[in-house]
Amino acid sequence: MHDIEAECLVRAQQGDDEAFAYLVETYQRPVYNLCYRMLGNAGDAEDAAQETFIRAYKAIGRYDPSRKFSSWLLTIASNYCIDQHRRKKLSTFSYDSLPVPDLPDKKPGMEANLALSEKQEQVMEMLEVLGSKDRSAIILRYWYDYSYEEIAQSLSLSVSAVKSRLHRARRELAGEWLELQEQMLPGERTQQYESTAV
Amino acid sequence: MKAQLFDEKVLDATWLEVEHTIASTGMAGPAPGFVNRFRAQLMLQRQAEQRRQAWIFVGINTVAAFMLLGLIVLFYLPNLSGPSDLLIGIAKIFSSLVITFKMIGGLIVSIARTLPGVVPISWWMGTMTSLAVLSLVWLSMVRQVFQKQGVS
């Protein structure tokens, strides 16, 4: 953890709002990304990310500094999203509400942008087939490089349960991917493989 | 479950493709101004919390007032046989309350007249000043609470 961040954490625990705002600035993207991947909708993701930071703000006094702050935040976010997911039982994904994508520094141009957007749509479509905990485990593993132990801690599961959930989720996603490829027209498939290879 | 439709080896090979796709999608980010929206949200939450506390305060006071009123009624109206008794009882309550307040007032006045000779003037001035300051603080707090609720 950076020195500035550690100092901000201490100050935030003492009730300094500006220090907490710095933490929000620093972690807005990972928290938002988790919420977006979990809920599949930019509007819901924004609300969930805001709620995560509000909850963190209220609970910052109970934060244990021996734990990684990002893990603590992402645990709050994933628990909130799992609850939301269970409540809403999201079955459809709105293509109109894509988030601001994380674009590379060099301007990729419209085609690459479109390909990126299409990929995001495909990934979101695939993630929708998973249950909320499986989805959370996949996101933490493949977007945040979490270890099995870290995922287990975040989702209050045993390590073996995480392994089995990930195995099942990977199979489901692969099955879904094959299904999607079969549905695609041959021309689209070629275009998609080209964009993946870039 | 679609995975059951495919061979295990095919699924393993496909997963690598999926993993590659996931890795290439990167992190999604919020629209610009997220921190400012958070600040606004936090402000709203605080206001809502203050309103909630104000309503709890008003609620507790109302319940206490009703309980006190109930106790007074139970104390002063033990036996009622009709509406005329009720009216007389209410009149009695008010008259006895007035008498009680007058008695308390008389007691305070007599103490106020007797004590200055016994207690030093500085003590009196200190007490009166602190009472005045406390009353002002209390009044300003009540005003703030009601202003936040949009009452005044």
mmCIF file of C-alpha atoms in Angstrom:
data_model
loop_
_atom_site.group_PDB
_atom_site.id
_atom_site.type_symbol
_atom_site.label_atom_id
_atom_site.label_comp_id
_atom_site.label_asym_id
_atom_site.label_seq_id
_atom_site.Cartn_x
_atom_site.Cartn_y
_atom_site.Cartn_z
ATOM 1 C CA MET A 1 0.000 0.000 0.000
ATOM 2 C CA HIS A 2 1.277 3.475 -0.899
ATOM 3 C CA ASP A 3 2.234 5.864 1.873
ATOM 4 C CA ILE A 4 -0.318 8.464 0.766
ATOM 5 C CA GLU A 5 -3.023 5.823 0.726
ATOM 6 C CA ALA A 6 -2.109 4.562 4.190
ATOM 7 C CA GLU A 7 -2.146 8.119 5.502
ATOM 8 C CA CYS A 8 -5.507 8.765 3.831
ATOM 9 C CA LEU A 9 -6.896 5.621 5.416
ATOM 10 C CA VAL A 10 -5.838 6.754 8.883
ATOM 11 C CA ARG A 11 -7.251 10.224 8.269
ATOM 12 C CA ALA A 12 -10.481 8.789 6.863
ATOM 13 C CA GLN A 13 -10.842 6.645 9.975
ATOM 14 C CA GLN A 14 -10.537 9.844 12.007
ATOM 15 C CA GLY A 15 -13.438 11.342 10.034
ATOM 16 C CA ASP A 16 -11.604 13.315 7.328
ATOM 17 C CA ASP A 17 -13.990 13.464 4.347
ATOM 18 C CA GLU A 18 -11.369 14.705 1.908
ATOM 19 C CA ALA A 19 -9.132 11.738 2.706
ATOM 20 C CA PHE A 20 -12.035 9.403 2.041
ATOM 21 C CA ALA A 21 -12.759 11.228 -1.234
ATOM 22 C CA TYR A 22 -9.166 10.470 -2.262
ATOM 23 C CA LEU A 23 -9.830 6.773 -1.608
ATOM 24 C CA VAL A 24 -13.009 6.970 -3.689
ATOM 25 C CA GLU A 25 -11.025 8.575 -6.495
ATOM 26 C CA THR A 26 -8.410 5.817 -6.291
ATOM 27 C CA TYR A 27 -10.769 2.842 -6.153
ATOM 28 C CA GLN A 28 -13.740 4.030 -8.209
ATOM 29 C CA ARG A 29 -12.742 2.009 -11.271
ATOM 30 C CA PRO A 30 -12.164 -1.428 -9.672
ATOM 31 C CA VAL A 31 -15.318 -1.095 -7.579
ATOM 32 C CA TYR A 32 -17.376 0.085 -10.528
ATOM 33 C CA ASN A 33 -15.991 -2.659 -12.770
ATOM 34 C CA LEU A 34 -16.959 -5.354 -10.261
ATOM 35 C CA CYS A 35 -20.469 -3.908 -9.945
ATOM 36 C CA TYR A 36 -20.827 -3.607 -13.688
ATOM 37 C CA ARG A 37 -19.701 -7.194 -14.324
ATOM 38 C CA MET A 38 -21.996 -8.410 -11.570
ATOM 39 C CA LEU A 39 -25.113 -6.447 -12.503
ATOM 40 C CA GLY A 40 -24.645 -6.088 -16.256
ATOM 41 C CA ASN A 41 -25.999 -2.575 -16.423
ATOM 42 C CA ALA A 42 -24.228 0.779 -16.215
ATOM 43 C CA GLY A 43 -26.993 2.486 -14.220
ATOM 44 C CA ASP A 44 -27.222 -0.287 -11.633
ATOM 45 C CA ALA A 45 -23.426 -0.476 -11.505
ATOM 46 C CA GLU A 46 -23.161 3.254 -10.753
ATOM 47 C CA ASP A 47 -25.747 2.951 -7.949
ATOM 48 C CA ALA A 48 -24.053 -0.144 -6.551
ATOM 49 C CA ALA A 49 -20.605 1.469 -6.643
ATOM 50 C CA GLN A 50 -21.945 4.584 -4.877
ATOM 51 C CA GLU A 51 -23.656 2.414 -2.268
ATOM 52 C CA THR A 52 -20.436 0.445 -1.763
ATOM 53 C CA PHE A 53 -18.517 3.633 -0.966
ATOM 54 C CA ILE A 54 -21.297 4.898 1.320
ATOM 55 C CA ARG A 55 -21.208 1.593 3.216
ATOM 56 C CA ALA A 56 -17.421 1.730 3.371
ATOM 57 C CA TYR A 57 -17.605 5.314 4.660
ATOM 58 C CA LYS A 58 -19.974 4.261 7.440
ATOM 59 C CA ALA A 59 -17.889 1.214 8.351
ATOM 60 C CA ILE A 60 -14.412 2.730 7.939
ATOM 61 C CA GLY A 61 -14.001 2.846 11.718
ATOM 62 C CA ARG A 62 -14.261 -0.956 11.806
ATOM 63 C CA TYR A 63 -11.780 -1.493 8.957
ATOM 64 C CA ASP A 64 -8.865 -3.677 9.985
ATOM 65 C CA PRO A 65 -5.646 -2.141 8.542
ATOM 66 C CA SER A 66 -3.974 -5.561 8.445
ATOM 67 C CA ARG A 67 -6.323 -6.427 5.580
ATOM 68 C CA LYS A 68 -5.848 -5.068 2.074
ATOM 69 C CA PHE A 69 -8.141 -2.062 1.626
ATOM 70 C CA SER A 70 -9.035 -3.003 -1.951
ATOM 71 C CA SER A 71 -10.068 -6.500 -0.813
ATOM 72 C CA TRP A 72 -12.220 -5.013 1.935
ATOM 73 C CA LEU A 73 -13.919 -2.660 -0.539
ATOM 74 C CA LEU A 74 -14.450 -5.350 -3.154
ATOM 75 C CA THR A 75 -15.937 -7.650 -0.512
ATOM 76 C CA ILE A 76 -18.488 -4.951 0.350
ATOM 77 C CA ALA A 77 -19.192 -4.440 -3.358
ATOM 78 C CA SER A 78 -19.572 -8.125 -4.172
ATOM 79 C CA ASN A 79 -21.830 -8.782 -1.175
ATOM 80 C CA TYR A 80 -24.019 -5.848 -2.152
ATOM 81 C CA CYS A 81 -24.170 -6.986 -5.781
ATOM 82 C CA ILE A 82 -24.985 -10.578 -4.779
ATOM 83 C CA ASP A 83 -27.901 -9.229 -2.715
ATOM 84 C CA GLN A 84 -29.059 -7.020 -5.577
ATOM 85 C CA HIS A 85 -28.682 -9.862 -8.037
ATOM 86 C CA ARG A 86 -30.773 -12.159 -5.884
ATOM 87 C CA ARG A 87 -33.448 -9.517 -5.504
ATOM 88 C CA LYS A 88 -33.729 -8.563 -9.100
ATOM 89 C CA LYS A 89 -32.887 -11.931 -10.655
ATOM 90 C CA LEU A 90 -31.576 -10.103 -13.677
ATOM 91 C CA SER A 91 -32.425 -11.936 -16.827
ATOM 92 C CA THR A 92 -31.926 -9.323 -19.496
ATOM 93 C CA PHE A 93 -28.987 -7.146 -20.352
ATOM 94 C CA SER A 94 -29.501 -3.669 -21.731
ATOM 95 C CA TYR A 95 -27.183 -2.996 -24.656
ATOM 96 C CA ASP A 96 -28.041 0.701 -24.466
ATOM 97 C CA SER A 97 -26.347 1.158 -21.139
ATOM 98 C CA LEU A 98 -22.731 0.253 -21.728
ATOM 99 C CA PRO A 99 -20.232 1.893 -19.386
ATOM 100 C CA VAL A 100 -17.316 4.073 -20.345
ATOM 101 C CA PRO A 101 -14.806 1.488 -21.609
ATOM 102 C CA ASP A 102 -11.213 1.393 -20.449
ATOM 103 C CA LEU A 103 -9.556 2.397 -23.679
ATOM 104 C CA PRO A 104 -5.827 2.143 -24.381
ATOM 105 C CA ASP A 105 -3.751 5.316 -24.444
ATOM 106 C CA LYS A 106 -3.319 5.368 -28.218
ATOM 107 C CA LYS A 107 -6.594 6.212 -29.892
ATOM 108 C CA PRO A 108 -7.853 2.924 -31.354
ATOM 109 C CA GLY A 109 -10.292 4.309 -33.872
ATOM 110 C CA MET A 110 -13.908 3.443 -34.384
ATOM 111 C CA GLU A 111 -13.489 -0.152 -35.528
ATOM 112 C CA ALA A 112 -11.391 -1.200 -32.562
ATOM 113 C CA ASN A 113 -13.802 0.634 -30.276
ATOM 114 C CA LEU A 114 -16.708 -1.259 -31.767
ATOM 115 C CA ALA A 115 -14.865 -4.560 -31.436
ATOM 116 C CA LEU A 116 -14.139 -3.789 -27.788
ATOM 117 C CA SER A 117 -17.763 -2.915 -27.183
ATOM 118 C CA GLU A 118 -18.897 -6.138 -28.889
ATOM 119 C CA LYS A 119 -16.506 -8.154 -26.733
ATOM 120 C CA GLN A 120 -17.878 -6.519 -23.605
ATOM 121 C CA GLU A 121 -21.387 -7.373 -24.711
ATOM 122 C CA GLN A 122 -20.442 -10.990 -25.341
ATOM 123 C CA VAL A 123 -18.696 -11.301 -22.008
ATOM 124 C CA MET A 124 -21.663 -9.765 -20.193
ATOM 125 C CA GLU A 125 -24.048 -12.057 -22.015
ATOM 126 C CA MET A 126 -21.997 -15.065 -20.951
ATOM 127 C CA LEU A 127 -21.710 -13.940 -17.343
ATOM 128 C CA GLU A 128 -25.479 -13.714 -17.115
ATOM 129 C CA VAL A 129 -25.820 -17.482 -17.213
ATOM 130 C CA LEU A 130 -23.917 -17.806 -13.927
ATOM 131 C CA GLY A 131 -25.371 -17.649 -10.442
ATOM 132 C CA SER A 132 -24.439 -14.591 -8.363
ATOM 133 C CA LYS A 133 -21.691 -16.276 -6.284
ATOM 134 C CA ASP A 134 -20.190 -18.092 -9.282
ATOM 135 C CA ARG A 135 -20.204 -14.859 -11.223
ATOM 136 C CA SER A 136 -18.529 -13.038 -8.364
ATOM 137 C CA ALA A 137 -15.881 -15.759 -8.086
ATOM 138 C CA ILE A 138 -15.134 -15.603 -11.841
ATOM 139 C CA ILE A 139 -14.894 -11.789 -11.783
ATOM 140 C CA LEU A 140 -12.587 -11.729 -8.767
ATOM 141 C CA ARG A 141 -10.406 -14.433 -10.281
ATOM 142 C CA TYR A 142 -10.105 -13.208 -13.863
ATOM 143 C CA TRP A 143 -10.443 -9.445 -13.564
ATOM 144 C CA TYR A 144 -8.657 -8.951 -10.246
ATOM 145 C CA ASP A 145 -6.284 -11.941 -10.187
ATOM 146 C CA TYR A 146 -7.498 -12.972 -6.754
ATOM 147 C CA SER A 147 -6.162 -16.196 -5.273
ATOM 148 C CA TYR A 148 -8.551 -18.959 -4.219
ATOM 149 C CA GLU A 149 -7.982 -17.962 -0.585
ATOM 150 C CA GLU A 150 -8.824 -14.325 -1.257
ATOM 151 C CA ILE A 151 -11.997 -15.272 -3.114
ATOM 152 C CA ALA A 152 -12.947 -17.621 -0.293
ATOM 153 C CA GLN A 153 -12.480 -14.817 2.238
ATOM 154 C CA SER A 154 -14.453 -12.322 0.166
ATOM 155 C CA LEU A 155 -17.382 -14.626 -0.495
ATOM 156 C CA SER A 156 -17.350 -16.387 2.902
ATOM 157 C CA LEU A 157 -16.762 -19.777 1.271
ATOM 158 C CA SER A 158 -14.248 -22.542 1.805
ATOM 159 C CA VAL A 159 -11.299 -22.798 -0.606
ATOM 160 C CA SER A 160 -12.565 -26.132 -1.946
ATOM 161 C CA ALA A 161 -16.007 -24.600 -2.544
ATOM 162 C CA VAL A 162 -14.386 -21.766 -4.489
ATOM 163 C CA LYS A 163 -12.406 -24.244 -6.609
ATOM 164 C CA SER A 164 -15.483 -26.289 -7.391
ATOM 165 C CA ARG A 165 -17.565 -23.172 -8.155
ATOM 166 C CA LEU A 166 -14.860 -21.843 -10.476
ATOM 167 C CA HIS A 167 -14.564 -25.179 -12.260
ATOM 168 C CA ARG A 168 -18.311 -25.310 -12.795
ATOM 169 C CA ALA A 169 -18.457 -21.657 -13.875
ATOM 170 C CA ARG A 170 -15.608 -22.121 -16.374
ATOM 171 C CA ARG A 171 -17.426 -25.064 -17.961
ATOM 172 C CA GLU A 172 -20.651 -23.126 -18.130
ATOM 173 C CA LEU A 173 -18.955 -20.119 -19.694
ATOM 174 C CA ALA A 174 -17.170 -22.287 -22.246
ATOM 175 C CA GLY A 175 -20.470 -23.975 -23.121
ATOM 176 C CA GLU A 176 -22.147 -20.613 -23.478
ATOM 177 C CA TRP A 177 -19.278 -19.347 -25.640
ATOM 178 C CA LEU A 178 -19.586 -22.324 -27.976
ATOM 179 C CA GLU A 179 -23.319 -21.733 -28.178
ATOM 180 C CA LEU A 180 -22.744 -18.082 -29.053
ATOM 181 C CA GLN A 181 -20.214 -19.018 -31.729
ATOM 182 C CA GLU A 182 -22.676 -21.466 -33.261
ATOM 183 C CA GLN A 183 -25.348 -18.789 -33.387
ATOM 184 C CA MET A 184 -23.020 -16.358 -35.156
ATOM 185 C CA LEU A 185 -22.939 -16.087 -38.892
ATOM 186 C CA PRO A 186 -19.667 -17.303 -40.480
ATOM 187 C CA GLY A 187 -18.738 -13.748 -41.581
ATOM 188 C CA GLU A 188 -19.243 -12.375 -38.057
ATOM 189 C CA ARG A 189 -17.203 -15.203 -36.591
ATOM 190 C CA THR A 190 -14.250 -14.475 -38.865
ATOM 191 C CA GLN A 191 -14.473 -10.776 -37.956
ATOM 192 C CA GLN A 192 -14.610 -11.630 -34.272
ATOM 193 C CA TYR A 193 -11.573 -13.925 -34.414
ATOM 194 C CA GLU A 194 -9.668 -11.185 -36.230
ATOM 195 C CA SER A 195 -10.514 -8.628 -33.563
ATOM 196 C CA THR A 196 -9.559 -11.088 -30.780
ATOM 197 C CA ALA A 197 -6.225 -11.717 -32.433
ATOM 198 C CA VAL A 198 -5.388 -7.979 -32.612
ATOM 199 C CA MET B 1 -26.821 -26.581 -18.619
ATOM 200 C CA LYS B 2 -25.209 -26.007 -22.003
ATOM 201 C CA ALA B 3 -21.807 -27.322 -20.869
ATOM 202 C CA GLN B 4 -23.211 -30.855 -20.735
ATOM 203 C CA LEU B 5 -23.818 -30.736 -24.469
ATOM 204 C CA PHE B 6 -20.118 -30.468 -25.244
ATOM 205 C CA ASP B 7 -17.100 -32.706 -24.837
ATOM 206 C CA GLU B 8 -14.783 -32.022 -21.851
ATOM 207 C CA LYS B 9 -11.744 -31.450 -24.095
ATOM 208 C CA VAL B 10 -13.686 -29.040 -26.289
ATOM 209 C CA LEU B 11 -14.781 -27.131 -23.201
ATOM 210 C CA ASP B 12 -11.200 -26.931 -21.907
ATOM 211 C CA ALA B 13 -9.961 -25.599 -25.219
ATOM 212 C CA THR B 14 -12.838 -23.135 -25.450
ATOM 213 C CA TRP B 15 -12.211 -21.876 -21.948
ATOM 214 C CA LEU B 16 -8.779 -20.624 -23.022
ATOM 215 C CA GLU B 17 -10.487 -18.601 -25.715
ATOM 216 C CA VAL B 18 -12.978 -17.228 -23.185
ATOM 217 C CA GLU B 19 -10.172 -16.370 -20.770
ATOM 218 C CA HIS B 20 -8.382 -14.505 -23.536
ATOM 219 C CA THR B 21 -11.553 -12.556 -24.303
ATOM 220 C CA ILE B 22 -12.043 -11.690 -20.630
ATOM 221 C CA ALA B 23 -8.443 -10.507 -20.389
ATOM 222 C CA SER B 24 -8.879 -8.288 -23.435
ATOM 223 C CA THR B 25 -12.064 -6.577 -22.204
ATOM 224 C CA GLY B 26 -10.245 -4.763 -19.382
ATOM 225 C CA MET B 27 -11.861 -2.762 -16.610
ATOM 226 C CA ALA B 28 -15.025 -0.776 -17.078
ATOM 227 C CA GLY B 29 -14.993 2.692 -15.525
ATOM 228 C CA PRO B 30 -17.731 5.000 -14.271
ATOM 229 C CA ALA B 31 -18.789 8.157 -16.089
ATOM 230 C CA PRO B 32 -16.701 11.256 -15.196
ATOM 231 C CA GLY B 33 -17.590 13.025 -11.942
ATOM 232 C CA PHE B 34 -18.026 9.890 -9.850
ATOM 233 C CA VAL B 35 -16.366 11.445 -6.773
ATOM 234 C CA ASN B 36 -18.586 14.519 -6.940
ATOM 235 C CA ARG B 37 -21.646 12.328 -7.226
ATOM 236 C CA PHE B 38 -20.393 10.401 -4.196
ATOM 237 C CA ARG B 39 -20.037 13.658 -2.217
ATOM 238 C CA ALA B 40 -23.604 14.649 -3.144
ATOM 239 C CA GLN B 41 -24.862 11.195 -2.210
ATOM 240 C CA LEU B 42 -23.088 11.365 1.125
ATOM 241 C CA MET B 43 -24.648 14.760 1.829
ATOM 242 C CA LEU B 44 -28.118 13.386 1.068
ATOM 243 C CA GLN B 45 -27.487 10.394 3.323
ATOM 244 C CA ARG B 46 -26.443 12.680 6.162
ATOM 245 C CA GLN B 47 -29.522 14.845 5.769
ATOM 246 C CA ALA B 48 -31.716 11.745 5.743
ATOM 247 C CA GLU B 49 -29.980 10.515 8.907
ATOM 248 C CA GLN B 50 -30.525 13.892 10.635
ATOM 249 C CA ARG B 51 -34.199 13.838 9.628
ATOM 250 C CA ARG B 52 -34.509 10.301 10.980
ATOM 251 C CA GLN B 53 -32.948 11.339 14.294
ATOM 252 C CA ALA B 54 -35.192 14.404 14.509
ATOM 253 C CA TRP B 55 -38.264 12.248 13.970
ATOM 254 C CA ILE B 56 -37.077 9.783 16.619
ATOM 255 C CA PHE B 57 -36.633 12.723 19.008
ATOM 256 C CA VAL B 58 -40.119 14.052 18.228
ATOM 257 C CA GLY B 59 -41.584 10.545 18.496
ATOM 258 C CA ILE B 60 -40.017 9.844 21.896
ATOM 259 C CA ASN B 61 -41.219 13.218 23.209
ATOM 260 C CA THR B 62 -44.731 12.635 21.895
ATOM 261 C CA VAL B 63 -44.908 9.183 23.467
ATOM 262 C CA ALA B 64 -43.577 10.575 26.759
ATOM 263 C CA ALA B 65 -46.124 13.418 26.675
ATOM 264 C CA PHE B 66 -48.983 11.001 26.038
ATOM 265 C CA MET B 67 -47.785 8.698 28.809
ATOM 266 C CA LEU B 68 -47.640 11.646 31.190
ATOM 267 C CA LEU B 69 -51.078 12.737 30.116
ATOM 268 C CA GLY B 70 -52.360 9.203 30.661
ATOM 269 C CA LEU B 71 -50.861 9.112 34.130
ATOM 270 C CA ILE B 72 -52.426 12.460 34.975
ATOM 271 C CA VAL B 73 -55.795 11.276 33.724
ATOM 272 C CA LEU B 74 -55.496 8.048 35.718
ATOM 273 C CA PHE B 75 -54.505 10.001 38.802
ATOM 274 C CA TYR B 76 -57.176 12.674 38.617
ATOM 275 C CA LEU B 77 -60.091 10.739 37.170
ATOM 276 C CA PRO B 78 -60.386 7.587 39.246
ATOM 277 C CA ASN B 79 -64.173 7.232 39.261
ATOM 278 C CA LEU B 80 -66.354 8.447 36.424
ATOM 279 C CA SER B 81 -70.057 7.769 36.166
ATOM 280 C CA GLY B 82 -71.093 10.020 33.240
ATOM 281 C CA PRO B 83 -70.161 12.841 30.809
ATOM 282 C CA SER B 84 -70.869 15.535 33.376
ATOM 283 C CA ASP B 85 -68.362 13.872 35.723
ATOM 284 C CA LEU B 86 -65.846 13.869 32.880
ATOM 285 C CA LEU B 87 -66.259 17.620 32.311
ATOM 286 C CA ILE B 88 -66.005 18.312 36.025
ATOM 287 C CA GLY B 89 -62.965 16.034 36.202
ATOM 288 C CA ILE B 90 -61.227 17.885 33.321
ATOM 289 C CA ALA B 91 -62.019 21.244 34.951
ATOM 290 C CA LYS B 92 -60.620 19.886 38.214
ATOM 291 C CA ILE B 93 -57.440 18.721 36.453
ATOM 292 C CA PHE B 94 -56.849 22.143 34.933
ATOM 293 C CA SER B 95 -57.627 23.976 38.172
ATOM 294 C CA SER B 96 -55.345 21.671 40.162
ATOM 295 C CA LEU B 97 -52.617 22.079 37.517
ATOM 296 C CA VAL B 98 -52.943 25.862 37.763
ATOM 297 C CA ILE B 99 -52.789 25.625 41.560
ATOM 298 C CA THR B 100 -49.734 23.367 41.367
ATOM 299 C CA PHE B 101 -47.940 25.711 38.940
ATOM 300 C CA LYS B 102 -48.821 28.697 41.160
ATOM 301 C CA MET B 103 -47.456 26.839 44.180
ATOM 302 C CA ILE B 104 -44.227 25.984 42.352
ATOM 303 C CA GLY B 105 -43.996 29.591 41.152
ATOM 304 C CA GLY B 106 -44.530 30.874 44.715
ATOM 305 C CA LEU B 107 -41.886 28.475 46.002
ATOM 306 C CA ILE B 108 -39.352 29.638 43.373
ATOM 307 C CA VAL B 109 -40.108 33.290 44.135
ATOM 308 C CA SER B 110 -39.737 32.760 47.890
ATOM 309 C CA ILE B 111 -36.446 30.899 47.325
ATOM 310 C CA ALA B 112 -35.275 33.661 45.003
ATOM 311 C CA ARG B 113 -36.092 36.234 47.671
ATOM 312 C CA THR B 114 -34.452 34.332 50.501
ATOM 313 C CA LEU B 115 -31.324 32.978 48.801
ATOM 314 C CA PRO B 116 -29.607 36.180 47.600
ATOM 315 C CA GLY B 117 -28.776 36.966 51.198
ATOM 316 C CA VAL B 118 -27.321 33.516 51.788
ATOM 317 C CA VAL B 119 -25.684 32.741 48.386
ATOM 318 C CA PRO B 120 -23.097 35.168 46.917
ATOM 319 C CA ILE B 121 -24.124 37.331 43.940
ATOM 320 C CA SER B 122 -21.355 35.864 41.734
ATOM 321 C CA TRP B 123 -22.900 32.397 42.111
ATOM 322 C CA TRP B 124 -26.280 33.734 41.072
ATOM 323 C CA MET B 125 -24.834 35.534 38.073
ATOM 324 C CA GLY B 126 -22.951 32.418 37.010
ATOM 325 C CA THR B 127 -26.050 30.243 37.263
ATOM 326 C CA MET B 128 -28.254 32.692 35.382
ATOM 327 C CA THR B 129 -25.656 33.152 32.618
ATOM 328 C CA SER B 130 -25.197 29.405 32.135
ATOM 329 C CA LEU B 131 -28.978 28.909 32.059
ATOM 330 C CA ALA B 132 -29.319 31.662 29.459
ATOM 331 C CA VAL B 133 -26.510 30.194 27.324
ATOM 332 C CA LEU B 134 -27.963 26.674 27.563
ATOM 333 C CA SER B 135 -31.401 27.980 26.572
ATOM 334 C CA LEU B 136 -29.904 29.752 23.560
ATOM 335 C CA VAL B 137 -28.015 26.602 22.504
ATOM 336 C CA TRP B 138 -31.144 24.511 22.877
ATOM 337 C CA LEU B 139 -33.238 26.998 20.874
ATOM 338 C CA SER B 140 -30.678 27.185 18.049
ATOM 339 C CA MET B 141 -30.497 23.369 17.879
ATOM 340 C CA VAL B 142 -34.265 23.046 17.704
ATOM 341 C CA ARG B 143 -34.293 25.727 14.962
ATOM 342 C CA GLN B 144 -31.592 23.880 12.991
ATOM 343 C CA VAL B 145 -33.417 20.569 13.218
ATOM 344 C CA PHE B 146 -36.690 22.053 11.995
ATOM 345 C CA GLN B 147 -35.003 24.065 9.260
ATOM 346 C CA LYS B 148 -33.447 20.845 7.883
ATOM 347 C CA GLN B 149 -36.879 19.294 7.814
ATOM 348 C CA GLY B 150 -38.242 22.311 5.955
ATOM 349 C CA VAL B 151 -40.660 23.110 8.766
ATOM 350 C CA SER B 152 -39.688 26.719 9.281
#
